[in-house]
PDB file of C-alpha atoms in Angstrom:
ATOM      1  CA  MET A 160       6.341   7.643   2.674  1.00 84.00           C
ATOM      2  CA  LYS A 161       4.579   7.696  -0.773  1.00 86.00           C
ATOM      3  CA  LYS A 162       1.188   7.455  -0.804  1.00 86.00           C
ATOM      4  CA  GLU A 163      -0.283   7.070  -5.230  1.00 85.00           C
ATOM      5  CA  ILE A 164      -3.921   7.543  -5.170  1.00 85.00           C
ATOM      6  CA  ILE A 165      -6.435   7.582  -7.069  1.00 89.00           C
ATOM      7  CA  ILE A 166     -10.073   9.533  -6.174  1.00 87.00           C
ATOM      8  CA  SER A 167     -12.324   8.521  -8.154  1.00 87.00           C
ATOM      9  CA  GLY A 168     -16.551   9.358  -8.826  1.00 82.00           C
ATOM     10  CA  PHE A 169     -19.395  10.895 -10.795  1.00 75.00           C
ATOM     11  CA  GLY A 170     -18.977  14.538 -11.361  1.00 66.00           C
ATOM     12  CA  GLY A 171     -21.106  15.526  -8.886  1.00 62.00           C
ATOM     13  CA  GLN A 172     -19.728  13.529  -5.852  1.00 69.00           C
ATOM     14  CA  GLY A 173     -16.630  15.954  -4.813  1.00 80.00           C
ATOM     15  CA  GLY A 174     -13.652  13.166  -5.769  1.00 82.00           C
ATOM     16  CA  LEU A 175     -11.709  16.219  -7.440  1.00 86.00           C
ATOM     17  CA  ALA A 176     -12.204  17.573  -4.484  1.00 86.00           C
ATOM     18  CA  ILE A 177     -10.949  15.283  -1.950  1.00 89.00           C
ATOM     19  CA  GLY A 178      -7.783  15.431  -4.084  1.00 90.00           C
ATOM     20  CA  LYS A 179      -7.496  18.784  -3.646  1.00 89.00           C
ATOM     21  CA  ASN A 180      -7.908  18.979  -0.116  1.00 89.00           C
ATOM     22  CA  LEU A 181      -5.345  16.055   0.182  1.00 92.00           C
ATOM     23  CA  ALA A 182      -2.614  17.903  -1.699  1.00 92.00           C
ATOM     24  CA  GLU A 183      -3.004  21.398  -0.488  1.00 91.00           C
ATOM     25  CA  ALA A 184      -2.662  19.790   3.487  1.00 92.00           C
ATOM     26  CA  GLY A 185      -0.062  17.311   2.049  1.00 92.00           C
ATOM     27  CA  MET A 186       2.053  21.044   1.115  1.00 91.00           C
ATOM     28  CA  ALA A 187       1.125  22.754   4.300  1.00 91.00           C
ATOM     29  CA  GLU A 188       2.839  19.442   6.082  1.00 92.00           C
ATOM     30  CA  GLY A 189       5.616  19.978   4.061  1.00 93.00           C
ATOM     31  CA  LEU A 190       5.061  17.186   1.375  1.00 94.00           C
ATOM     32  CA  ASN A 191       6.149  16.739  -2.027  1.00 94.00           C
ATOM     33  CA  VAL A 192       3.372  16.728  -3.749  1.00 94.00           C
ATOM     34  CA  THR A 193       0.901  16.483  -7.107  1.00 92.00           C
ATOM     35  CA  TRP A 194      -2.273  17.134  -8.144  1.00 91.00           C
ATOM     36  CA  ALA A 195      -3.509  15.958 -11.305  1.00 89.00           C
ATOM     37  CA  PRO A 196      -7.723  16.306 -12.311  1.00 86.00           C
ATOM     38  CA  SER A 197      -9.143  14.479 -15.040  1.00 79.00           C
ATOM     39  CA  TYR A 198     -11.070  16.622 -17.676  1.00 64.00           C
ATOM     40  CA  GLY A 199     -12.698  15.614 -20.589  1.00 55.00           C
ATOM     41  CA  PRO A 200     -16.023  13.514 -21.475  1.00 57.00           C
ATOM     42  CA  GLU A 201     -16.589  12.372 -17.461  1.00 47.00           C
ATOM     43  CA  MET A 202     -17.842  15.719 -16.878  1.00 50.00           C
ATOM     44  CA  ARG A 203     -21.100  15.683 -18.681  1.00 55.00           C
ATOM     45  CA  GLY A 204     -22.560  13.725 -15.379  1.00 58.00           C
ATOM     46  CA  GLY A 205     -20.579  10.288 -16.048  1.00 67.00           C
ATOM     47  CA  THR A 206     -16.953   9.596 -14.167  1.00 72.00           C
ATOM     48  CA  ALA A 207     -14.565  11.648 -13.094  1.00 81.00           C
ATOM     49  CA  ASN A 208     -11.202  10.978 -11.546  1.00 85.00           C
ATOM     50  CA  CYS A 209      -7.797  12.285 -10.430  1.00 89.00           C
ATOM     51  CA  SER A 210      -4.314  11.585  -9.041  1.00 92.00           C
ATOM     52  CA  VAL A 211      -2.640  11.983  -6.055  1.00 93.00           C
ATOM     53  CA  VAL A 212       1.177  11.666  -4.946  1.00 94.00           C
ATOM     54  CA  LEU A 213       1.977  12.864  -1.099  1.00 94.00           C
ATOM     55  CA  SER A 214       5.296  11.722  -0.628  1.00 93.00           C
ATOM     56  CA  ASP A 215       8.298  12.801   1.623  1.00 91.00           C
ATOM     57  CA  ARG A 216      11.189  12.963  -1.819  1.00 93.00           C
ATOM     58  CA  PRO A 217      10.534  14.834  -4.615  1.00 91.00           C
ATOM     59  CA  VAL A 218       7.635  13.367  -7.001  1.00 89.00           C
ATOM     60  CA  GLY A 219       9.280  12.371 -10.335  1.00 84.00           C
ATOM     61  CA  SER A 220       5.638  11.555 -11.890  1.00 81.00           C
ATOM     62  CA  PRO A 221       2.504  12.291 -11.750  1.00 80.00           C
ATOM     63  CA  VAL A 222       1.536   9.408 -13.420  1.00 82.00           C
ATOM     64  CA  PHE A 223       1.548   5.801 -11.897  1.00 88.00           C
ATOM     65  CA  ASN A 224       0.574   2.768 -12.360  1.00 86.00           C
ATOM     66  CA  HIS A 225      -0.764   1.488  -9.803  1.00 94.00           C
ATOM     67  CA  PRO A 226      -1.593   3.179  -6.754  1.00 95.00           C
ATOM     68  CA  THR A 227      -1.311   2.586  -2.598  1.00 95.00           C
ATOM     69  CA  GLU A 228      -5.163   3.334  -2.681  1.00 96.00           C
ATOM     70  CA  LEU A 229      -8.275   4.172  -4.098  1.00 96.00           C
ATOM     71  CA  ILE A 230     -11.353   6.589  -2.641  1.00 95.00           C
ATOM     72  CA  ALA A 231     -13.922   5.144  -5.148  1.00 94.00           C
ATOM     73  CA  MET A 232     -17.230   7.320  -4.659  1.00 93.00           C
ATOM     74  CA  ASN A 233     -19.222   5.130  -6.878  1.00 92.00           C
ATOM     75  CA  GLU A 234     -19.393   1.419  -8.871  1.00 91.00           C
ATOM     76  CA  PRO A 235     -17.667   2.568 -12.491  1.00 90.00           C
ATOM     77  CA  SER A 236     -14.711   4.002 -10.260  1.00 91.00           C
ATOM     78  CA  LEU A 237     -14.257   0.334  -7.577  1.00 94.00           C
ATOM     79  CA  GLU A 238     -14.861  -2.187 -11.236  1.00 93.00           C
ATOM     80  CA  LYS A 239     -12.455   0.194 -13.388  1.00 91.00           C
ATOM     81  CA  PHE A 240     -10.036   0.472 -10.926  1.00 93.00           C
ATOM     82  CA  GLU A 241      -9.219  -1.962  -7.862  1.00 96.00           C
ATOM     83  CA  ALA A 242      -6.972  -4.042  -9.895  1.00 96.00           C
ATOM     84  CA  GLY A 243      -4.382  -2.089 -10.304  1.00 96.00           C
ATOM     85  CA  VAL A 244      -4.390  -1.349  -6.526  1.00 97.00           C
ATOM     86  CA  VAL A 245      -0.902  -2.741  -5.322  1.00 97.00           C
ATOM     87  CA  SER A 246      -1.426  -5.622  -3.024  1.00 98.00           C
ATOM     88  CA  GLY A 247      -1.604  -4.590   0.577  1.00 97.00           C
ATOM     89  CA  GLY A 248      -3.325  -1.121  -0.549  1.00 97.00           C
ATOM     90  CA  ALA A 249      -6.317   0.455   0.514  1.00 97.00           C
ATOM     91  CA  VAL A 250      -9.471   0.999  -1.071  1.00 98.00           C
ATOM     92  CA  PHE A 251     -11.973   3.264   0.398  1.00 97.00           C
ATOM     93  CA  VAL A 252     -15.956   2.294  -0.776  1.00 97.00           C
ATOM     94  CA  ASN A 253     -18.894   5.083  -0.820  1.00 96.00           C
ATOM     95  CA  SER A 254     -21.752   2.416   0.524  1.00 96.00           C
ATOM     96  CA  SER A 255     -24.384   4.257   0.218  1.00 95.00           C
ATOM     97  CA  VAL A 256     -23.769   4.477  -3.664  1.00 93.00           C
ATOM     98  CA  VAL A 257     -21.824   1.273  -4.323  1.00 95.00           C
ATOM     99  CA  ASN A 258     -23.171  -2.228  -3.543  1.00 94.00           C
ATOM    100  CA  ASP A 259     -20.206  -4.237  -4.731  1.00 94.00           C
ATOM    101  CA  LYS A 260     -17.668  -5.611  -1.622  1.00 96.00           C
ATOM    102  CA  VAL A 261     -13.705  -5.174  -2.912  1.00 97.00           C
ATOM    103  CA  THR A 262     -12.983  -8.342  -4.297  1.00 95.00           C
ATOM    104  CA  ARG A 263      -9.569  -9.035  -3.837  1.00 96.00           C
ATOM    105  CA  PRO A 264      -8.273 -10.479  -0.320  1.00 97.00           C
ATOM    106  CA  ASP A 265      -4.894  -8.658  -0.451  1.00 98.00           C
ATOM    107  CA  LEU A 266      -6.782  -5.444   0.119  1.00 98.00           C
ATOM    108  CA  THR A 267      -7.489  -3.907   2.673  1.00 97.00           C
ATOM    109  CA  ALA A 268     -11.339  -1.949   2.577  1.00 97.00           C
ATOM    110  CA  TYR A 269     -12.907   0.268   4.586  1.00 98.00           C
ATOM    111  CA  TYR A 270     -16.562   1.250   3.218  1.00 97.00           C
ATOM    112  CA  ILE A 271     -18.282   4.694   4.681  1.00 97.00           C
ATOM    113  CA  PRO A 272     -21.683   5.493   4.389  1.00 98.00           C
ATOM    114  CA  CYS A 273     -21.021   9.232   3.024  1.00 96.00           C
ATOM    115  CA  GLY A 274     -24.838   9.859   1.720  1.00 95.00           C
ATOM    116  CA  GLU A 275     -26.432   9.332   5.580  1.00 97.00           C
ATOM    117  CA  ILE A 276     -22.908  10.681   7.550  1.00 97.00           C
ATOM    118  CA  ALA A 277     -24.086  13.683   4.983  1.00 96.00           C
ATOM    119  CA  ASP A 278     -27.475  13.790   5.868  1.00 95.00           C
ATOM    120  CA  GLN A 279     -27.233  13.727   9.317  1.00 95.00           C
ATOM    121  CA  VAL A 280     -25.606  16.814   9.225  1.00 95.00           C
ATOM    122  CA  GLY A 281     -27.719  18.662   7.228  1.00 92.00           C
ATOM    123  CA  ASN A 282     -26.367  18.378   3.917  1.00 91.00           C
ATOM    124  CA  ALA A 283     -26.637  16.277   0.522  1.00 89.00           C
ATOM    125  CA  LYS A 284     -23.116  18.484  -0.842  1.00 90.00           C
ATOM    126  CA  VAL A 285     -20.696  16.472   1.884  1.00 93.00           C
ATOM    127  CA  GLY A 286     -20.039  13.294   2.154  1.00 94.00           C
ATOM    128  CA  ASN A 287     -16.788  13.800  -0.417  1.00 94.00           C
ATOM    129  CA  MET A 288     -15.564  15.232   3.791  1.00 95.00           C
ATOM    130  CA  ALA A 289     -16.857  12.300   5.427  1.00 96.00           C
ATOM    131  CA  MET A 290     -14.867   9.886   3.035  1.00 96.00           C
ATOM    132  CA  LEU A 291     -12.239  12.672   3.270  1.00 96.00           C
ATOM    133  CA  GLY A 292     -12.171  11.817   6.852  1.00 97.00           C
ATOM    134  CA  ALA A 293     -12.323   7.801   7.060  1.00 97.00           C
ATOM    135  CA  TYR A 294      -9.045   8.105   4.051  1.00 96.00           C
ATOM    136  CA  VAL A 295      -6.885  10.543   6.667  1.00 96.00           C
ATOM    137  CA  ALA A 296      -7.775   7.965  10.074  1.00 97.00           C
ATOM    138  CA  ALA A 297      -7.224   5.343   8.190  1.00 97.00           C
ATOM    139  CA  THR A 298      -3.575   6.180   6.547  1.00 95.00           C
ATOM    140  CA  LYS A 299      -2.618   9.045   8.857  1.00 94.00           C
ATOM    141  CA  VAL A 300      -0.934  10.234   6.362  1.00 91.00           C
ATOM    142  CA  LEU A 301      -1.484  13.773   6.714  1.00 94.00           C
ATOM    143  CA  LYS A 302      -3.136  15.593  10.527  1.00 94.00           C
ATOM    144  CA  PRO A 303      -6.562  15.768  10.722  1.00 95.00           C
ATOM    145  CA  GLU A 304      -6.037  19.487  11.520  1.00 94.00           C
ATOM    146  CA  ALA A 305      -4.061  20.306   8.280  1.00 91.00           C
ATOM    147  CA  ILE A 306      -7.556  19.134   6.497  1.00 91.00           C
ATOM    148  CA  GLU A 307      -9.816  21.651   8.744  1.00 93.00           C
ATOM    149  CA  ALA A 308      -7.562  24.519   8.306  1.00 91.00           C
ATOM    150  CA  MET A 309      -7.750  23.734   4.410  1.00 87.00           C
ATOM    151  CA  ILE A 310     -12.022  23.138   4.558  1.00 89.00           C
ATOM    152  CA  GLU A 311     -11.351  26.787   6.577  1.00 89.00           C
ATOM    153  CA  GLU A 312      -9.888  28.782   3.590  1.00 86.00           C
ATOM    154  CA  MET A 313     -11.687  27.031   1.314  1.00 83.00           C
ATOM    155  CA  PHE A 314     -15.056  28.003   2.732  1.00 84.00           C
ATOM    156  CA  THR A 315     -14.519  31.970   2.652  1.00 84.00           C
ATOM    157  CA  GLY A 316     -17.187  35.240   2.265  1.00 87.00           C
ATOM    158  CA  ALA A 317     -20.879  33.749   2.295  1.00 88.00           C
ATOM    159  CA  LYS A 318     -19.805  30.397   2.191  1.00 86.00           C
ATOM    160  CA  ALA A 319     -18.028  30.392   5.423  1.00 87.00           C
ATOM    161  CA  LYS A 320     -21.388  28.829   7.011  1.00 88.00           C
ATOM    162  CA  LEU A 321     -20.655  25.570   5.420  1.00 87.00           C
ATOM    163  CA  VAL A 322     -17.324  24.697   7.112  1.00 91.00           C
ATOM    164  CA  PRO A 323     -18.952  23.933  10.359  1.00 93.00           C
ATOM    165  CA  LEU A 324     -21.056  21.468   8.406  1.00 93.00           C
ATOM    166  CA  ASN A 325     -17.939  20.733   6.050  1.00 93.00           C
ATOM    167  CA  ILE A 326     -15.536  19.432   9.473  1.00 96.00           C
ATOM    168  CA  GLU A 327     -18.872  17.302  10.916  1.00 97.00           C
ATOM    169  CA  ALA A 328     -18.567  14.992   8.153  1.00 97.00           C
ATOM    170  CA  PHE A 329     -15.154  15.109   8.082  1.00 96.00           C
ATOM    171  CA  ARG A 330     -14.849  14.396  11.371  1.00 97.00           C
ATOM    172  CA  ARG A 331     -18.269  11.521  11.479  1.00 97.00           C
ATOM    173  CA  GLY A 332     -15.921   9.795   8.529  1.00 97.00           C
ATOM    174  CA  MET A 333     -12.979   9.853  10.256  1.00 97.00           C
ATOM    175  CA  ALA A 334     -15.075   8.101  12.911  1.00 96.00           C
ATOM    176  CA  CYS A 335     -16.344   5.296  10.444  1.00 95.00           C
ATOM    177  CA  VAL A 336     -12.098   3.935  10.962  1.00 91.00           C
ATOM    178  CA  GLY A 337     -11.145   5.381  14.111  1.00 65.00           C
TER     179      GLY A 337
END
């Protein structure tokens, strides 16, 4: 098993956090992982992205041209990366922001209302956790319990109060594809 994932969106949408959570949960489950965030001018409000590899074999390089999955949190991300996804791959689209549909019939498309889920749980910043939940439920590459453990480790001290909101958004995202 080898998953090569591009996660892309506006800087404030939490795409890099999705990637980091996938990588950390993958390590916790004994997988070989890489997480390569893209830092540059896109951090000034434009589109930021990261590449994640999850594999049961050694990872030769964190760089790849054709991801097995794409998580598109905004319209420019879908436009930029859809064409490179391998045939038979999957595209996860934040349908709260992206109006376009996946155009390739050889891809499986999931439309996740990240913004609506975030609003339902009462915190606009947890839309990325909804998307993470959808990805985990659809691909089954990681156990939900591993992601929830990562969420608990992420928010400690004064931020521990955010754990239930993030876990609820994660679970609602899972329910979108379950």
